CSV table of C-alpha atoms in Angstrom, one decimal:
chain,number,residue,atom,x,y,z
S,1,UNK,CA,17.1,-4.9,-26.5
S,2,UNK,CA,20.5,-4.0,-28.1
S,3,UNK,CA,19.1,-0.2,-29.2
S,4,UNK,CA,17.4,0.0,-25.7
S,5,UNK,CA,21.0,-0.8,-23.7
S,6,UNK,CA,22.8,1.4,-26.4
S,7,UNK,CA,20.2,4.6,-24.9
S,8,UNK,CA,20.6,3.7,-21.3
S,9,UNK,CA,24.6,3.5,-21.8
S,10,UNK,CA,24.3,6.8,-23.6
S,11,UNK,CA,22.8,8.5,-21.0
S,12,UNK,CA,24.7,7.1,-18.0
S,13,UNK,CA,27.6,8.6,-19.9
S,14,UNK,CA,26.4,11.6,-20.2
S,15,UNK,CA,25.6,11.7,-16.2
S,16,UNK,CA,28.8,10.7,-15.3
S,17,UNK,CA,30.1,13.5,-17.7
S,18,UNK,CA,28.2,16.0,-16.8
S,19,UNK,CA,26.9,16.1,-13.3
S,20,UNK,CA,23.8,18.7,-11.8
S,21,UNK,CA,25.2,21.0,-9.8
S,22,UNK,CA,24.0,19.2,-6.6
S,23,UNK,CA,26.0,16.3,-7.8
S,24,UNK,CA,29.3,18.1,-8.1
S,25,UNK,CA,31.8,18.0,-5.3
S,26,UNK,CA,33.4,21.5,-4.7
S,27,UNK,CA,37.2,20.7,-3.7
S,28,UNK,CA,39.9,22.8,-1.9
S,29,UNK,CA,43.1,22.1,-0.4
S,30,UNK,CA,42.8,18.1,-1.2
S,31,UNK,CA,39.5,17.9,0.6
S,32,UNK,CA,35.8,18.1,-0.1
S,33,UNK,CA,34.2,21.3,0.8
S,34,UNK,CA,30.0,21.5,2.1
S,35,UNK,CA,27.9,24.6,1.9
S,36,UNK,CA,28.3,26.4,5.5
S,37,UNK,CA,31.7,25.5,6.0
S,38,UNK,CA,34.0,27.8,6.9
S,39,UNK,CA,37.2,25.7,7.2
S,40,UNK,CA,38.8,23.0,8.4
S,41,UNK,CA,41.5,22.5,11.0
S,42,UNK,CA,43.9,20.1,12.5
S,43,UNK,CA,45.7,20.3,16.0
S,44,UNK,CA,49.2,20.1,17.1
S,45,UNK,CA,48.6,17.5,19.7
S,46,UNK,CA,45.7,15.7,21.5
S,47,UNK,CA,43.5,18.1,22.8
S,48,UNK,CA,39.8,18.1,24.6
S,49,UNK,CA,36.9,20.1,23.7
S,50,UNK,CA,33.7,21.0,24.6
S,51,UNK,CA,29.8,21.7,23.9
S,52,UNK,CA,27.1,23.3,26.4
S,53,UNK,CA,24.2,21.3,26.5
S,54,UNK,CA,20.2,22.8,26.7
S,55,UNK,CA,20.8,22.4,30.5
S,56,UNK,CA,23.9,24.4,30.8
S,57,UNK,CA,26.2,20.6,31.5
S,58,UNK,CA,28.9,19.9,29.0
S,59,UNK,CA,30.2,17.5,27.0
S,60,UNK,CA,33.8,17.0,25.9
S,61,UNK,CA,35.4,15.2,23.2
S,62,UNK,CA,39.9,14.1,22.8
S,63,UNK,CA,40.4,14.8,19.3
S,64,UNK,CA,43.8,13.1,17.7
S,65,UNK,CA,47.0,15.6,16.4
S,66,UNK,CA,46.4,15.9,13.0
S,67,UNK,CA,43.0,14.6,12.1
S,68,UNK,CA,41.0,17.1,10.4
S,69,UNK,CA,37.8,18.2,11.1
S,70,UNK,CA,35.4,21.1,9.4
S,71,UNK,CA,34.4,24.3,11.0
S,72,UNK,CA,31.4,26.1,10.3
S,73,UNK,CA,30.1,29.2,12.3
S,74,UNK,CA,33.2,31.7,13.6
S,75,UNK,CA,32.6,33.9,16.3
S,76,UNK,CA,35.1,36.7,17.1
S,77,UNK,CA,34.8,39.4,20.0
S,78,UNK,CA,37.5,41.0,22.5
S,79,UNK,CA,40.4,39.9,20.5
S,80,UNK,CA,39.6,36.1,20.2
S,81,UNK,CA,38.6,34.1,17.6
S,82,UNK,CA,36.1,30.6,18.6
S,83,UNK,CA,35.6,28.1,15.7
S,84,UNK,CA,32.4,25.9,15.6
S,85,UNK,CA,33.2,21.9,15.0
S,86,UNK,CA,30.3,20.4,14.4
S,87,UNK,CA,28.8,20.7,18.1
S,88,UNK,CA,31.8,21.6,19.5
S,89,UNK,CA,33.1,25.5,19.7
S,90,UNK,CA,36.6,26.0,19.7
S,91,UNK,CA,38.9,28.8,20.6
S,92,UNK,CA,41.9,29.8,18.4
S,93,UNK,CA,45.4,29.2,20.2
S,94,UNK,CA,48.7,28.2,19.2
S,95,UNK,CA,48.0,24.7,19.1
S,96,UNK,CA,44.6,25.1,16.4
S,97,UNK,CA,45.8,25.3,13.0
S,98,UNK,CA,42.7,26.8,10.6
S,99,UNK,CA,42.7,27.0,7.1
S,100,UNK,CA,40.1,28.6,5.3
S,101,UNK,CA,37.9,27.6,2.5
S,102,UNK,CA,38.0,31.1,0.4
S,103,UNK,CA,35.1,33.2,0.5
S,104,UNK,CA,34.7,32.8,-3.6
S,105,UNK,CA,34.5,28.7,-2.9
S,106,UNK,CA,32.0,29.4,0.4
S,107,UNK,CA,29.9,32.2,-2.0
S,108,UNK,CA,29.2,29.4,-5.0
S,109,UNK,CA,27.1,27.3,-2.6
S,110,UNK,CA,24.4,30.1,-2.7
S,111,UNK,CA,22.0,31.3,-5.3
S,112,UNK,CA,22.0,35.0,-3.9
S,113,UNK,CA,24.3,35.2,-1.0
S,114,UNK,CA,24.1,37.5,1.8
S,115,UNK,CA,27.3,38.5,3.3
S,116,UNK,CA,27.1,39.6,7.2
S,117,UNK,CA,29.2,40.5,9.2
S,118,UNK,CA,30.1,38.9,12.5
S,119,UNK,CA,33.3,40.5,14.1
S,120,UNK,CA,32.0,42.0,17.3
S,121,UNK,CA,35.6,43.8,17.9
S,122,UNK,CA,34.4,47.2,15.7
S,123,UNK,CA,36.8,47.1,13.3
S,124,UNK,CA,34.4,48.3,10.4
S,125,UNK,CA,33.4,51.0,12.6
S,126,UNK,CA,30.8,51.5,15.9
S,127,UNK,CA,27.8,49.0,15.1
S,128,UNK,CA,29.0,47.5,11.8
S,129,UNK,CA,28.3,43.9,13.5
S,130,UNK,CA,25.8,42.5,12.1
S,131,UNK,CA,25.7,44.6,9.0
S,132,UNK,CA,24.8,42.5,5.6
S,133,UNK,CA,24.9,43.4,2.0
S,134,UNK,CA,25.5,41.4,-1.6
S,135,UNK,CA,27.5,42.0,-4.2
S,136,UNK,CA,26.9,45.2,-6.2
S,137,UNK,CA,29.2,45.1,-9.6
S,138,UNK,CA,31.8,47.1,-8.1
S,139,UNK,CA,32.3,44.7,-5.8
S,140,UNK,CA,34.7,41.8,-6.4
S,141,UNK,CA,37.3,39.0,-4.9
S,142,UNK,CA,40.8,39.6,-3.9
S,143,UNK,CA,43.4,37.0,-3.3
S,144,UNK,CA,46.2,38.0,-1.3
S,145,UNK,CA,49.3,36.0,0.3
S,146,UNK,CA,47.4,35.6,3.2
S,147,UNK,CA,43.9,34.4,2.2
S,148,UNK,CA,41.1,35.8,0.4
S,149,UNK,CA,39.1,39.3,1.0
S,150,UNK,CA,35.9,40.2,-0.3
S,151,UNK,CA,36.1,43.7,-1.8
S,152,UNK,CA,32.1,45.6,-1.3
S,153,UNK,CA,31.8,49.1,-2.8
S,154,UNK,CA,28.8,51.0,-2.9
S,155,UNK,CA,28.1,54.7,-3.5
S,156,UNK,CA,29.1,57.3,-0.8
S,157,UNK,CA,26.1,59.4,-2.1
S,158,UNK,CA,28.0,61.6,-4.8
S,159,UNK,CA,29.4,60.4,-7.5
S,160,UNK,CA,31.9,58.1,-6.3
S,161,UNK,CA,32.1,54.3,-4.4
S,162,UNK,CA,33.1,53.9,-0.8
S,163,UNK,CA,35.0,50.5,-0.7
S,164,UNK,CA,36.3,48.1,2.3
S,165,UNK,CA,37.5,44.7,2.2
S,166,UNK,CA,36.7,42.1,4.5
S,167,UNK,CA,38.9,38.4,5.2
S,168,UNK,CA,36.1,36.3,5.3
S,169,UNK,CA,36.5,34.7,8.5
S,170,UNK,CA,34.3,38.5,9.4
S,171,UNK,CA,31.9,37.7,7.3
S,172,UNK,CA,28.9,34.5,7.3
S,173,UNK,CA,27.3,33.5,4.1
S,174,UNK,CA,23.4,33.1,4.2
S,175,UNK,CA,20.7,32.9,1.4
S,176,UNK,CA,19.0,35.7,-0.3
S,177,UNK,CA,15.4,34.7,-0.1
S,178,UNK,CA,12.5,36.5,-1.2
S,179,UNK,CA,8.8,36.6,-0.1
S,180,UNK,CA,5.8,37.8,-0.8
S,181,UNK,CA,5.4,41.3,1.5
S,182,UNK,CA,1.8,42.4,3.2
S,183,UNK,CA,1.8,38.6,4.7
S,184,UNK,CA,0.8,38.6,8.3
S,185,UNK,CA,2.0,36.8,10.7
S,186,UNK,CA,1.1,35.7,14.7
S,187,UNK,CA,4.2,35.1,17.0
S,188,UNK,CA,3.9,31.5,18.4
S,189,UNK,CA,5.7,32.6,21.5
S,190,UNK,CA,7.3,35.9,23.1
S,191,UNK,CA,10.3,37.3,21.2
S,192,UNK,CA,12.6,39.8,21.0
S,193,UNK,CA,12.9,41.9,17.7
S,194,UNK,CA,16.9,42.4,16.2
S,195,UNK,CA,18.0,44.9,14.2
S,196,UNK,CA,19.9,42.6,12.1
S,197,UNK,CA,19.5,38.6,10.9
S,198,UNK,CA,21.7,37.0,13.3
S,199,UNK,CA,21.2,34.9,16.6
S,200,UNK,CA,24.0,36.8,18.4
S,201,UNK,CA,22.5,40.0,17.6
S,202,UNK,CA,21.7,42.5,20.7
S,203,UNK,CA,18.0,42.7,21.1
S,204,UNK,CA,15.8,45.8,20.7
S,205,UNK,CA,12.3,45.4,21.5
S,206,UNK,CA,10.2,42.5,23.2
S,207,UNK,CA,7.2,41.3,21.6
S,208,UNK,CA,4.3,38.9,23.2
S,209,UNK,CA,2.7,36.1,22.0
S,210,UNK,CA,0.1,36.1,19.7
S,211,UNK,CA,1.5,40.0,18.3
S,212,UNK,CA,0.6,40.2,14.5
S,213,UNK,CA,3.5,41.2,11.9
S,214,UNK,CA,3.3,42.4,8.3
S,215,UNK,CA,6.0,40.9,6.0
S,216,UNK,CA,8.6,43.6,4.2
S,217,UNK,CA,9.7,40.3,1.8
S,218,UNK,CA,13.0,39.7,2.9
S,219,UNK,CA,14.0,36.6,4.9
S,220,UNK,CA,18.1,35.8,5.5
S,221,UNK,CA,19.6,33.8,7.9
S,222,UNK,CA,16.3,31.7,9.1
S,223,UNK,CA,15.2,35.6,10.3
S,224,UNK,CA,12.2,37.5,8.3
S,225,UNK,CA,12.0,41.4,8.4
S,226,UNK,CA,8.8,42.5,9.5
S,227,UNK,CA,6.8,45.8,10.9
S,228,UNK,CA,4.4,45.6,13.9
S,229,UNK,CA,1.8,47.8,12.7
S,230,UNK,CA,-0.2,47.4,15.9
S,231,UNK,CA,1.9,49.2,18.4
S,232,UNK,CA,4.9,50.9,16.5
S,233,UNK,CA,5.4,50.1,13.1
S,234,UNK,CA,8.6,49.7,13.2
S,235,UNK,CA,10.8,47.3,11.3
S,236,UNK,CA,12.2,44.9,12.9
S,237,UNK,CA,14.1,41.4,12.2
S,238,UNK,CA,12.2,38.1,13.9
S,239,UNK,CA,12.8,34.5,13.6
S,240,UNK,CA,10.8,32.7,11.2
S,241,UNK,CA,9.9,29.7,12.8
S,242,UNK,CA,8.4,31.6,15.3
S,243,UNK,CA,5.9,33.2,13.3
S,244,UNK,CA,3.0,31.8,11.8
S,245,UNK,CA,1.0,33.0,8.4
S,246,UNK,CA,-2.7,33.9,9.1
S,247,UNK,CA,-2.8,35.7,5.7
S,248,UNK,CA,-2.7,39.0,3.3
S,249,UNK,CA,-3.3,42.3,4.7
């Protein structure tokens, strides 16, 4: 009984010690940090906001000076900024104070992250929103005395890289997931196709119900890229709960 509660001692030690990854907290800034979040911020007195319910009512909540709360999804188009707070979407004003969890911390949550991005404003240049990429070995972190940017290169078609750096409040994190491609799928329900693997995204082409997809094995963002070989084969970005697998090609 002795040896026996000398193992199970041993390895509770060695647990405690050494924790799985999915047992580790990731900290920043004094505070526990979850896999989506973006931020967390605090405001300078009482303030009310609000979510939009399925039936286009809302709902509004008083949150307290100072508490702090996480944000998650940012959305940013003609100039302004919105923060998402659980349910609740919140504009950036004077009286929000948002501090970022650095895109290294928010990258370490993901196998094979995705970076998109999701400033609407143009700033990369005309139809960069929704653009996505991952990390080539060019490509690297960059702390500055304002936050931290994500530095992407890749090759301009010569012999040399094209670089830009992104804050990474323009960019959302999503998994890399491969599938296996030639899958069909049937569309449970009529959809619209997206050029890129975000909700928000502008659609391009309607599709009806019951329309049969072949997959290119790539899914990010809850969103598979597929091709409609029956009317246009063209590639095209669809949700994947909205498609349903009736086999190989």
């Amino acid at each position: 009984m002795k040896k026996l509660f000398i193992v199970l001692l041993a390895a509770f030690v060695f647990a405690v010690v050494n924790p799985t990854k999915s047992e580790a907290k990731v900290m920043h800034d004094g505070a526990e940090v979850v896999k989506g979040q973006t931020g967390k911020m605090t405001f300078k007195k009482d303030i009310k906001v609000y979510k939009r319910n399925p039936n286009g009512t809302f709902d509004s909540l008083v949150v307290k000076r100072n508490n702090f709360f996480r944000t998650y999804d940012i959305e940013k188009y003609d100039g302004k900024t919105f923060y998402q707070m659980g349910q609740y979407r919140v504009q950036a004003t004077d009286l929000v104070v948002f501090k970022e969890v650095p895109i290294k911390i928010r990258s370490s949550f993901y196998n094979e992250p995705t970076y998109i991005i999701i400033n609407r404003d143009g700033v990369y240049g005309l139809g960069s929103y929704g653009k996505y990429f991952n990390l080539t070995g060019d490509s690297s972190f960059l702390d500055t005395g304002n936050g931290q940017l994500l530095e992407y290169c890749e090759s301009d078609g010569g012999d040399g890289l094209w670089c830009d750096k992104y804050p990474g409040t323009d960019l959302k994190i999503a998994e890399t997931i491969w599938r296996k491609r030639e899958v069909r799928f049937e569309l449970t329900q009529d959809a619209s196709g997206k050029h890129t693997p975000l909700n928000g995204a502008k659609p391009e082409k309607m599709y009806e119900k019951g329309s049969i997809f072949s997959s290119q094995g790539l899914e990010i963002n809850g969103h598979l890229y597929v091709v409609n070989e029956e009317r246009d084969s063209y590639n095209t970005w669809l949700p994947i709960n909205l498609l349903k697998p009736v086999g190989d090609k």
